[in-house]
Coordinates of C-alpha atoms and ligand atoms in Angstrom, one line a residue:
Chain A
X1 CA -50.7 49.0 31.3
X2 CA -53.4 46.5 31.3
X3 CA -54.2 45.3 34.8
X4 CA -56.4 42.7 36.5
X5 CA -59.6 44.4 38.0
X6 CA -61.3 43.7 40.9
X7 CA -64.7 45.8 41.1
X8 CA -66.3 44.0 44.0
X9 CA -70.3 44.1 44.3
X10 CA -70.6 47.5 45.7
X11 CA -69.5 48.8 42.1
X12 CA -72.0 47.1 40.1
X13 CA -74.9 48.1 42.2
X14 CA -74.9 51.1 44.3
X15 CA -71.3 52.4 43.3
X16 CA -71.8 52.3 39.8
X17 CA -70.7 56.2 39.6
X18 CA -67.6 54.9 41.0
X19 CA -66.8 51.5 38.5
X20 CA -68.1 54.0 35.3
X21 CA -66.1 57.1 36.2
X22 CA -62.9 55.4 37.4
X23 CA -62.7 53.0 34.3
X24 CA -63.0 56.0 31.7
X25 CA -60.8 58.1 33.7
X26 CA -57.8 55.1 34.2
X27 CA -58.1 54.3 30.2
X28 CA -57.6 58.2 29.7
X29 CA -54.2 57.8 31.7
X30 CA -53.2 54.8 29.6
X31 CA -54.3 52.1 32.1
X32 CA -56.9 49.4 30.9
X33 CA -58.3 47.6 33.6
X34 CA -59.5 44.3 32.4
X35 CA -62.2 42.8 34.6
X36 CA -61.3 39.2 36.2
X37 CA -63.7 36.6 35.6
X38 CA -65.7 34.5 37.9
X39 CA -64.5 36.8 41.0
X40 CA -66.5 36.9 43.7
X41 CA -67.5 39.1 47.3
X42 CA -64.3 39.4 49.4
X43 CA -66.3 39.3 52.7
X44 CA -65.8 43.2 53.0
X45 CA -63.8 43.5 56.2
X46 CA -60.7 41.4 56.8
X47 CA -60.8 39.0 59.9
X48 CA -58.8 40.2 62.3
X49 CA -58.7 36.7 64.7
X50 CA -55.8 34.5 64.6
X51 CA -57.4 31.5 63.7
X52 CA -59.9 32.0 61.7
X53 CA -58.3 31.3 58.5
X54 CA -62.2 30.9 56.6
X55 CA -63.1 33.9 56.3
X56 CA -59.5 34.7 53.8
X57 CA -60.5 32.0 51.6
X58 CA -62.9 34.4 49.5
X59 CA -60.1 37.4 48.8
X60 CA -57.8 34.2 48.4
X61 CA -59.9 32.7 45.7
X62 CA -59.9 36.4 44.0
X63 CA -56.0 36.3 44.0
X64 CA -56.2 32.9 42.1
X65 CA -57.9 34.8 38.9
X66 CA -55.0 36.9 39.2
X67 CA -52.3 34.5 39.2
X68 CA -54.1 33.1 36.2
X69 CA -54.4 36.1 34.3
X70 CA -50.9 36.8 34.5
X71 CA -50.1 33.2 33.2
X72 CA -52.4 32.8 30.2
X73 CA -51.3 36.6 28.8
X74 CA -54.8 38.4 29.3
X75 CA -53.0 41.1 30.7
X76 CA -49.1 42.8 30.5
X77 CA -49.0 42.7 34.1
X78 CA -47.2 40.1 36.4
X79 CA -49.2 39.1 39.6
X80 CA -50.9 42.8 39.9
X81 CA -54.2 44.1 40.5
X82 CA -55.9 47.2 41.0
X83 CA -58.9 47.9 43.1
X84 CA -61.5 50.7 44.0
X85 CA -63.0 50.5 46.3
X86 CA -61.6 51.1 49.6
X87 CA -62.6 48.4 51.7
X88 CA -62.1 45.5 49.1
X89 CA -58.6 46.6 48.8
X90 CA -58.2 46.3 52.5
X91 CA -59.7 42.9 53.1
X92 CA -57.8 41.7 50.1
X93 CA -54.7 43.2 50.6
X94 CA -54.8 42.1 54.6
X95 CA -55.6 38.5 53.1
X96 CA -52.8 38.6 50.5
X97 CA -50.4 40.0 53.2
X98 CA -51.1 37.1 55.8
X99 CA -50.7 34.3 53.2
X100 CA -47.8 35.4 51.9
X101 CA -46.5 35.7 54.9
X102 CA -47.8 32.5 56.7
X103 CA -46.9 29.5 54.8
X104 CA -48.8 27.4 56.9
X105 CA -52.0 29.3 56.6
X106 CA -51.6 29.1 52.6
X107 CA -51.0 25.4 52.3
X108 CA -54.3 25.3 54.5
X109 CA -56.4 27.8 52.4
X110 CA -54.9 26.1 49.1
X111 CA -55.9 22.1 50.1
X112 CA -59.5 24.1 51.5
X113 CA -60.1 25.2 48.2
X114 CA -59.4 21.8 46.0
X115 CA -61.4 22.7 42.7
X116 CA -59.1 25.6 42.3
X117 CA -55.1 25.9 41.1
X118 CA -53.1 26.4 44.2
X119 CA -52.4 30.2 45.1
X120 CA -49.0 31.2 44.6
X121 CA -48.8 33.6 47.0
X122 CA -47.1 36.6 45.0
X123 CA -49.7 38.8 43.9
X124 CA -49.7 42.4 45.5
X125 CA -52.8 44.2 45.6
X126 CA -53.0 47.6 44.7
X127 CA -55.4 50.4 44.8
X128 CA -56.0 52.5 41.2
X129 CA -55.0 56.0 43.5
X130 CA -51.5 54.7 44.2
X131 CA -50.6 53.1 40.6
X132 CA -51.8 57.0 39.5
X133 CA -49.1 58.6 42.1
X134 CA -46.6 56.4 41.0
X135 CA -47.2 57.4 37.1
X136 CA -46.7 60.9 38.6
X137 CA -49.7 63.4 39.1
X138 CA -48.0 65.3 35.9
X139 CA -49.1 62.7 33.8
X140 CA -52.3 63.6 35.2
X141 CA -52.0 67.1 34.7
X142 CA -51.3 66.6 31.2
X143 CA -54.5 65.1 30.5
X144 CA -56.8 68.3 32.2
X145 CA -59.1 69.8 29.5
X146 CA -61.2 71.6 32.1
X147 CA -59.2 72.7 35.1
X148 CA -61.8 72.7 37.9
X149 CA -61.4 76.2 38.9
X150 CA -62.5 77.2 42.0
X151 CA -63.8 73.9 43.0
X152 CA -63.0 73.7 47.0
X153 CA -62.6 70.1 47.5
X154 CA -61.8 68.4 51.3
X155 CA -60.0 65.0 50.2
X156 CA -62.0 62.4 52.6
X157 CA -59.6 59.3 53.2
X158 CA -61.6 57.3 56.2
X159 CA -59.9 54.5 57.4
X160 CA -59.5 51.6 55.0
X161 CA -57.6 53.5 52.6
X162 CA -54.9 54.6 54.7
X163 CA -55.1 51.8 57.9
X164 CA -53.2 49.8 59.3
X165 CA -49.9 51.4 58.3
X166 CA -48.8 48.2 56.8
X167 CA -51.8 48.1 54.7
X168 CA -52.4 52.2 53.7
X169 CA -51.4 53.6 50.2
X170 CA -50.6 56.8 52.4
X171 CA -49.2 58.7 55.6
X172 CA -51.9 57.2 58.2
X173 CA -51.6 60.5 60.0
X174 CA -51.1 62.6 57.5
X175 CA -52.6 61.6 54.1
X176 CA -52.3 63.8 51.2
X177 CA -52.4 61.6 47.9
X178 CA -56.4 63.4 47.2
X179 CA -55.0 66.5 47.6
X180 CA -52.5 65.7 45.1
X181 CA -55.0 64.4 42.6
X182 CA -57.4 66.8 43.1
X183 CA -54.5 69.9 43.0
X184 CA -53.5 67.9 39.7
X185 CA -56.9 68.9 38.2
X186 CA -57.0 72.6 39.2
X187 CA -59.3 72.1 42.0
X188 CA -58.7 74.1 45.2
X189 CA -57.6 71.8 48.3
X190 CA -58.9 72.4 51.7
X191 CA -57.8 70.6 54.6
X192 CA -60.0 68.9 57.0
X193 CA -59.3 67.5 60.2
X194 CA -62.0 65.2 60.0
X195 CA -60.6 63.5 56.6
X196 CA -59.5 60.4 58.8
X197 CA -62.0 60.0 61.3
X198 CA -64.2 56.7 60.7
X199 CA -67.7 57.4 59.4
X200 CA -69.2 55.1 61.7
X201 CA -69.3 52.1 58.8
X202 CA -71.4 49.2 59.2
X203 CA -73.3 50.7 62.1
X204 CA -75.3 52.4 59.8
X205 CA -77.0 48.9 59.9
X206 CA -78.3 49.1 63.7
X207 CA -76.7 52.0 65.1
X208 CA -77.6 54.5 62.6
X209 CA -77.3 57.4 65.1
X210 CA -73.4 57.1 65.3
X211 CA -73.4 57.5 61.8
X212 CA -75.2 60.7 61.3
X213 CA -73.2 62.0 64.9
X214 CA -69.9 61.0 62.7
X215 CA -71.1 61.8 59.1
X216 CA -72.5 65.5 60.5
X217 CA -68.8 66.4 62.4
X218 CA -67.2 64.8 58.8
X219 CA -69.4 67.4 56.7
X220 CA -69.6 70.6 58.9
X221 CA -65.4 70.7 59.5
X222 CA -65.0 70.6 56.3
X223 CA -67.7 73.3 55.4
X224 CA -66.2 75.2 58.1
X225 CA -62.9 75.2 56.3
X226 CA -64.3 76.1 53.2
X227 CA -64.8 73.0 51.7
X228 CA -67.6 73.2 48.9
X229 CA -67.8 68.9 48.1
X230 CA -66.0 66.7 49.6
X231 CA -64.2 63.2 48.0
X232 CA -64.0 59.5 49.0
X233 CA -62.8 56.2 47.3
X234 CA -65.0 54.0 49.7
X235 CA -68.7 52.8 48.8
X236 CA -70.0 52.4 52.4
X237 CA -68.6 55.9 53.0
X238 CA -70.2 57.1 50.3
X239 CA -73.7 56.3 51.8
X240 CA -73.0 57.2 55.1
X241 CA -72.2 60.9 53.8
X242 CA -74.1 61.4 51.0
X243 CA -77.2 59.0 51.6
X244 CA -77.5 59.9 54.8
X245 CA -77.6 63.7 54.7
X246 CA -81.6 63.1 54.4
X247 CA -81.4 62.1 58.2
X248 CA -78.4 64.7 59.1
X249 CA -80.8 67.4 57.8
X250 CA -84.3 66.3 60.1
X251 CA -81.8 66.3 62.7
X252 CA -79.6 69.3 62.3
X253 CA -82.2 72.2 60.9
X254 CA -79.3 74.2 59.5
X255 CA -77.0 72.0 58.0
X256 CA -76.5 72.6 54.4
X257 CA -76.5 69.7 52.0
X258 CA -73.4 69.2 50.6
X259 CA -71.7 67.2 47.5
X260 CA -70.0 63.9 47.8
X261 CA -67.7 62.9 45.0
X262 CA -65.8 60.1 44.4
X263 CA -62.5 60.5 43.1
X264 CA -62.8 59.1 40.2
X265 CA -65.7 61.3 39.1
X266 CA -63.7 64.9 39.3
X267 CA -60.9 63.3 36.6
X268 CA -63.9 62.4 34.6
X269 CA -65.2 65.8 34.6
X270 CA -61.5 67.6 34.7
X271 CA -60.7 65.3 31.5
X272 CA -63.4 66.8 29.9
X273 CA -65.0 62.9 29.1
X274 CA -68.7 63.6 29.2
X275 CA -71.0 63.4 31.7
X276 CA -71.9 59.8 30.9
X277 CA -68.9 58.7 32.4
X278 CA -69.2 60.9 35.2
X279 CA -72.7 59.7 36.1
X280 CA -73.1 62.4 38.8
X281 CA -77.3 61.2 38.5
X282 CA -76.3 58.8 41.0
X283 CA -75.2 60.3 43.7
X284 CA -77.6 60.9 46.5
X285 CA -76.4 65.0 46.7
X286 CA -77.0 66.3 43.1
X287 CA -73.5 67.4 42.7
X288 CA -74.4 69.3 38.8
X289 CA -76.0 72.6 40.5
X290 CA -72.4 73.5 42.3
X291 CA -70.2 72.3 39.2
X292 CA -72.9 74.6 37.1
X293 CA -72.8 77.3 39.6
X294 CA -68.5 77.3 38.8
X295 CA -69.0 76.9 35.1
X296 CA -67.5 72.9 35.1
X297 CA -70.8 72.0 33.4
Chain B
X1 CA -63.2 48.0 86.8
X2 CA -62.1 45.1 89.2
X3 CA -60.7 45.7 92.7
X4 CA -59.0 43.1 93.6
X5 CA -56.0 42.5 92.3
X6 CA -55.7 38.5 93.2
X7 CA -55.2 37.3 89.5
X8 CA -57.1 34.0 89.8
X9 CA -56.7 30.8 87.3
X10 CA -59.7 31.7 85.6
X11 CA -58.6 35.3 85.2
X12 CA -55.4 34.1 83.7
X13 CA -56.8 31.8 81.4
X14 CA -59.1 34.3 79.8
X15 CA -56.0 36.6 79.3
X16 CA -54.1 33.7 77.7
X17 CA -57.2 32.9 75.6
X18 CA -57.8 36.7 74.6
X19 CA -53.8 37.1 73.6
X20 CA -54.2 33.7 71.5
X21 CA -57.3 34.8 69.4
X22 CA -56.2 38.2 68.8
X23 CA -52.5 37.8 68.4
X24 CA -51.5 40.4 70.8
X25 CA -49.4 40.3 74.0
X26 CA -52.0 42.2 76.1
X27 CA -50.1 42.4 79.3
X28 CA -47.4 45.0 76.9
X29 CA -49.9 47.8 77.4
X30 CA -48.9 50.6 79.6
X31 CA -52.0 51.9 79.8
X32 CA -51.4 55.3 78.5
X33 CA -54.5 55.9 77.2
X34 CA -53.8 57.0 73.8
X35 CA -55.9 54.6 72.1
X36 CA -59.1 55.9 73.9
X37 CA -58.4 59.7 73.2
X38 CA -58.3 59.0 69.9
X39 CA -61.3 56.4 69.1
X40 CA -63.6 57.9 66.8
X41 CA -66.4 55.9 68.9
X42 CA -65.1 56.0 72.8
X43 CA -68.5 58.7 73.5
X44 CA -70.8 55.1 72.7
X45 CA -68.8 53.2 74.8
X46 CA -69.3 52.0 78.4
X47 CA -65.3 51.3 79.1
X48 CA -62.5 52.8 77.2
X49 CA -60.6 50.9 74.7
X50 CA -57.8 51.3 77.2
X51 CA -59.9 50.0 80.0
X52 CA -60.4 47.2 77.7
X53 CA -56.8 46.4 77.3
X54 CA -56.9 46.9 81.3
X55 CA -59.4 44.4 81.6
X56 CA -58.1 41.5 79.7
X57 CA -54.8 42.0 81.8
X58 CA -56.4 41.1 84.8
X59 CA -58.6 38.4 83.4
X60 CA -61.8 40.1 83.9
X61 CA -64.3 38.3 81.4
X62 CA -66.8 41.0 82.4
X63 CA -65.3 43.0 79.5
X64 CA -66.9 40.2 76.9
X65 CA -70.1 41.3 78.0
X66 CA -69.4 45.4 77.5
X67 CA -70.8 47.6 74.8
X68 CA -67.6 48.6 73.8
X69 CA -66.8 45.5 71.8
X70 CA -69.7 46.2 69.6
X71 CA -69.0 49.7 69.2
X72 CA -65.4 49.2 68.0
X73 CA -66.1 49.5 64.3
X74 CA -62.3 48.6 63.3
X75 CA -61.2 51.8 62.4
X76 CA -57.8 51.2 63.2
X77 CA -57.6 55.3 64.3
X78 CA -55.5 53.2 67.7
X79 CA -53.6 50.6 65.9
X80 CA -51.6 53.2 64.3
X81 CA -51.5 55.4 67.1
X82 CA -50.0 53.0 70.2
X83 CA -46.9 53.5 71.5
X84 CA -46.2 49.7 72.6
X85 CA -47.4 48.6 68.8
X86 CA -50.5 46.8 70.3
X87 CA -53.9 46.6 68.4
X88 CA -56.8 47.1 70.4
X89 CA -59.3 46.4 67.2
X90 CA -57.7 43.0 67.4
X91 CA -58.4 43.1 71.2
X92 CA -62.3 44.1 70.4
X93 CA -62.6 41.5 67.6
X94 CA -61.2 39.0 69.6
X95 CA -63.7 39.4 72.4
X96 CA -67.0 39.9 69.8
X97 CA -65.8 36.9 68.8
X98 CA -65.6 34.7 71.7
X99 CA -69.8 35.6 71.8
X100 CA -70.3 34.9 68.6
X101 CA -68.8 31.4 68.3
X102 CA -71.2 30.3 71.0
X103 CA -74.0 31.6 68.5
X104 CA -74.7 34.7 70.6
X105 CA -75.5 37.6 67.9
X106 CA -75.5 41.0 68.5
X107 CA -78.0 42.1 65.8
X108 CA -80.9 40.5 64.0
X109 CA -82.0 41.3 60.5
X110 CA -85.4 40.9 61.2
X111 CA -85.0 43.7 63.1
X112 CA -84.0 46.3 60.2
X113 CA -87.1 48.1 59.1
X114 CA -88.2 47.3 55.2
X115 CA -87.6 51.1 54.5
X116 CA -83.7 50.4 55.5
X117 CA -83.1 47.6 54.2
X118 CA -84.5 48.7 50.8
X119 CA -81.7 51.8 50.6
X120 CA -78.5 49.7 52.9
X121 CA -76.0 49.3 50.5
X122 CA -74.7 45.4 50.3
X123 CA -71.4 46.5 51.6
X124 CA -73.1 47.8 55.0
X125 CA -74.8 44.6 55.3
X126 CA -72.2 42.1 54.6
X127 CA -70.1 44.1 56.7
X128 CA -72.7 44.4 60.0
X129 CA -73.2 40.7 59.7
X130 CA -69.9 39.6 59.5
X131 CA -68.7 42.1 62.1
X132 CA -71.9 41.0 64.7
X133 CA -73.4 38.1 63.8
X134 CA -71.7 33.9 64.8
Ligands
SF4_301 S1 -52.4 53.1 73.2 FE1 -51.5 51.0 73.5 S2 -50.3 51.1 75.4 FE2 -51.6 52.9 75.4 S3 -53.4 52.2 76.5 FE3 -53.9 51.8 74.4 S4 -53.3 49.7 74.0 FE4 -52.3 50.4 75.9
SF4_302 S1 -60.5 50.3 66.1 FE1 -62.1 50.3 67.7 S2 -61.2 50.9 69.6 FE2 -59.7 51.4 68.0 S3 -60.1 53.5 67.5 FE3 -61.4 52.4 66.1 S4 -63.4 52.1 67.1 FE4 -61.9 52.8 68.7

């Protein structure tokens, strides 16, 4: 399969780990995710007013390289792309959704933007996690060079990746589709009620208290279960519970630092593809002394 | 909370104006409650997201001046979870944004200190300002 890709900017600054790992672990599964040109920021969140049609125009503009990549044959795809991270595919899903379903409010965006084709309205954006489930977590399985024994992972799903229910890839109550992944590599699951609770986002900005309240309940449930790392698809996630650890730990004397992976880094690692491509030097929690510690290094 | 329950002109045009900018028929809430038990962020708040939905109902605009609206960080944990299909994040944004179109912003960058903003990730910045800033 060769796809569109949307990376987003988050995965070409401080998510890197995320854009290196998840393209060498998607080409390993058969699915080559060809980077669109000229994209650009999809605003991050979705607007959630009804008439504030502005704001889509960005994701909109990103659906556009699509359309046009199916067209001129630069992938085998029709009218498909695959994000990763979580909040991009939100926003642009959300965007793609109410154009598609609002002609009005496309034949508004399309004579906004006049330098550019007009969108067709057809593409469906997709996240890489459910184009792997769909392929079947067997043909993941199949790929495992180094099971990842003993490796208690708490799948973290926060709230882009599986809210609104329209917009989720999962069960917003129950989501399971880490586990699955994760139990597809030989990793041990753990279940942690905190794996949907918001992180406390953006208000790591100004509020950066909430985070570390949220970030700290996120971290010790899932230690209390067991959990030795915990995963996430979502960039801003990613700082809030790995960055800010530093600040958890001044507040909270006895809270034990603890791994933050994304996804896309344990199939790296359970493929057996080098740790080049997992790039675990960039997260903030040096994962390699717990993967050493259970022989996966 | 209001009081009175004498639902003036004002009071109803606020409601209509709330319901138009977020989408959402307000006045279907039962006020149950289940969005507030389950808000990740309802400890920051000064009224519950269902005292929110309450609010708007009876037209009070004092609700466009709460903390809540800022502390709603669109998590969507209630708009899966209500029974009558409403979304309060729509509620929330609706309200942030009838301050921030009359250029009222809620935070100022010149107010993030340098060692921050040299380790905030774009996404968190982007995000804040489009979320709290007209
Ligand atoms: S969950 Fe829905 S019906 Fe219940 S109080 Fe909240 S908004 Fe109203
Ligand atoms: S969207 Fe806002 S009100 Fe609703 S649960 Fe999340 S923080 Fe609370």
């Amino acid at each position: 399969m060769k796809i569109p890709y949307y990376p987003g900017c988050s995965l070409k600054t401080s998510a890197k780990n995320l854009e290196v790992s998840a393209l060498a672990a998607a080409e390993k599964l058969g699915i080559e995710m060809v980077e669109m040109p000229r994209w650009n920021c999809c605003g991050t969140v979705f607007s959630l007013t009804s008439d504030d049609l502005m704001h889509h125009v960005a994701s909109v503009r990103n659906l556009v390289r699509v359309q046009e990549m199916s067209e001129n044959g630069s992938v085998d795809t029709t009218n498909k792309m695959v994000t990763l991270c979580s909040m991009c595919f939100n926003t642009m899903k959300s965007a793609a959704k109410r154009v598609r379903e609002n002609a009005e409010d496309l034949v508004k965006i399309n004579s906004f933007m006049d330098t550019e084709p007009d969108y067709n309205g057809n593409v469906q954006v997709l996240h890489l996690l459910e184009i792997i489930r769909d392929m079947g977590f067997d043909k993941v399985s199949a790929k495992v060079t180094r099971p990842l024994e003993g490796l208690k992972i708490a799948p973290y799903y926060g709230c882009m990746l599986i809210r609104p229910k329209e917009i989720g890839i999962d069960d917003p109550e129950d989501p399971t589709i880490g586990a699955q992944l994760f139990k597809a590599l030989g990793a041990e699951i753990v279940d942690n009620p905190f794996k949907k609770v918001c992180c406390g986002a953006y208000h790591t900005v100004h509020n950066k208290d909430t985070v570390i309240e949220l970030a700290h309940d996120i971290l010790t449930h899932a230690q209390e279960e067991g959990g030795e790392a915990i995963s996430t698809s979502c960039p801003l996630c990613a700082f809030n519970l790995d960055n800010r650890q530093k600040e958890i730990k001044e507040k909270y004397l006895k809270f034990k630092e603890m791994p933050v992976f994304y996804f896309s880094q344990l199939m790296t690692l359970a493929f057996g593809l080098g740790e080049d491509a997992c790039m675990f030097e960039a997260n903030y929690v040096d994962p390699r002394p717990l993967l050493k510690s259970k022989n996966l290094l | 909370m209001p009081t009175n329950t004498v639902i003036t002109a004002a009071n109803e045009a606020f409601l209509r104006r709330i319901n138009e900018l977020s989408g959402e028929k307000v006045t279907r809430c039962e006020q149950c409650g289940i969005c507030s038990a389950g808000c990740p962020l309802v400890a920051e708040m000064d009224r519950t997201p269902a005292e929110m939905m309450r609010m708007v109902q009876l037209g009070d605009e004092d609700i466009a001046k709460s903390k809540t609206i800022w502390i709603c960080a669109s998590c969507f944990t209630c708009t899966v979870k209500c029974p009558r299909g409403l979304d309060p994040s729509k509620v929330a944004e609706a309200l942030r944004q009838l301050n921030l179109r009359k250029a009222v912003d809620y935070i100022d960058l010149m107010n993030i200190p340098k060692e921050e903003m040299e380790i905030l990730p774009q996404i968190a910045l982007v995000s804040a300002f489009r979320k709290l800033t007209g």
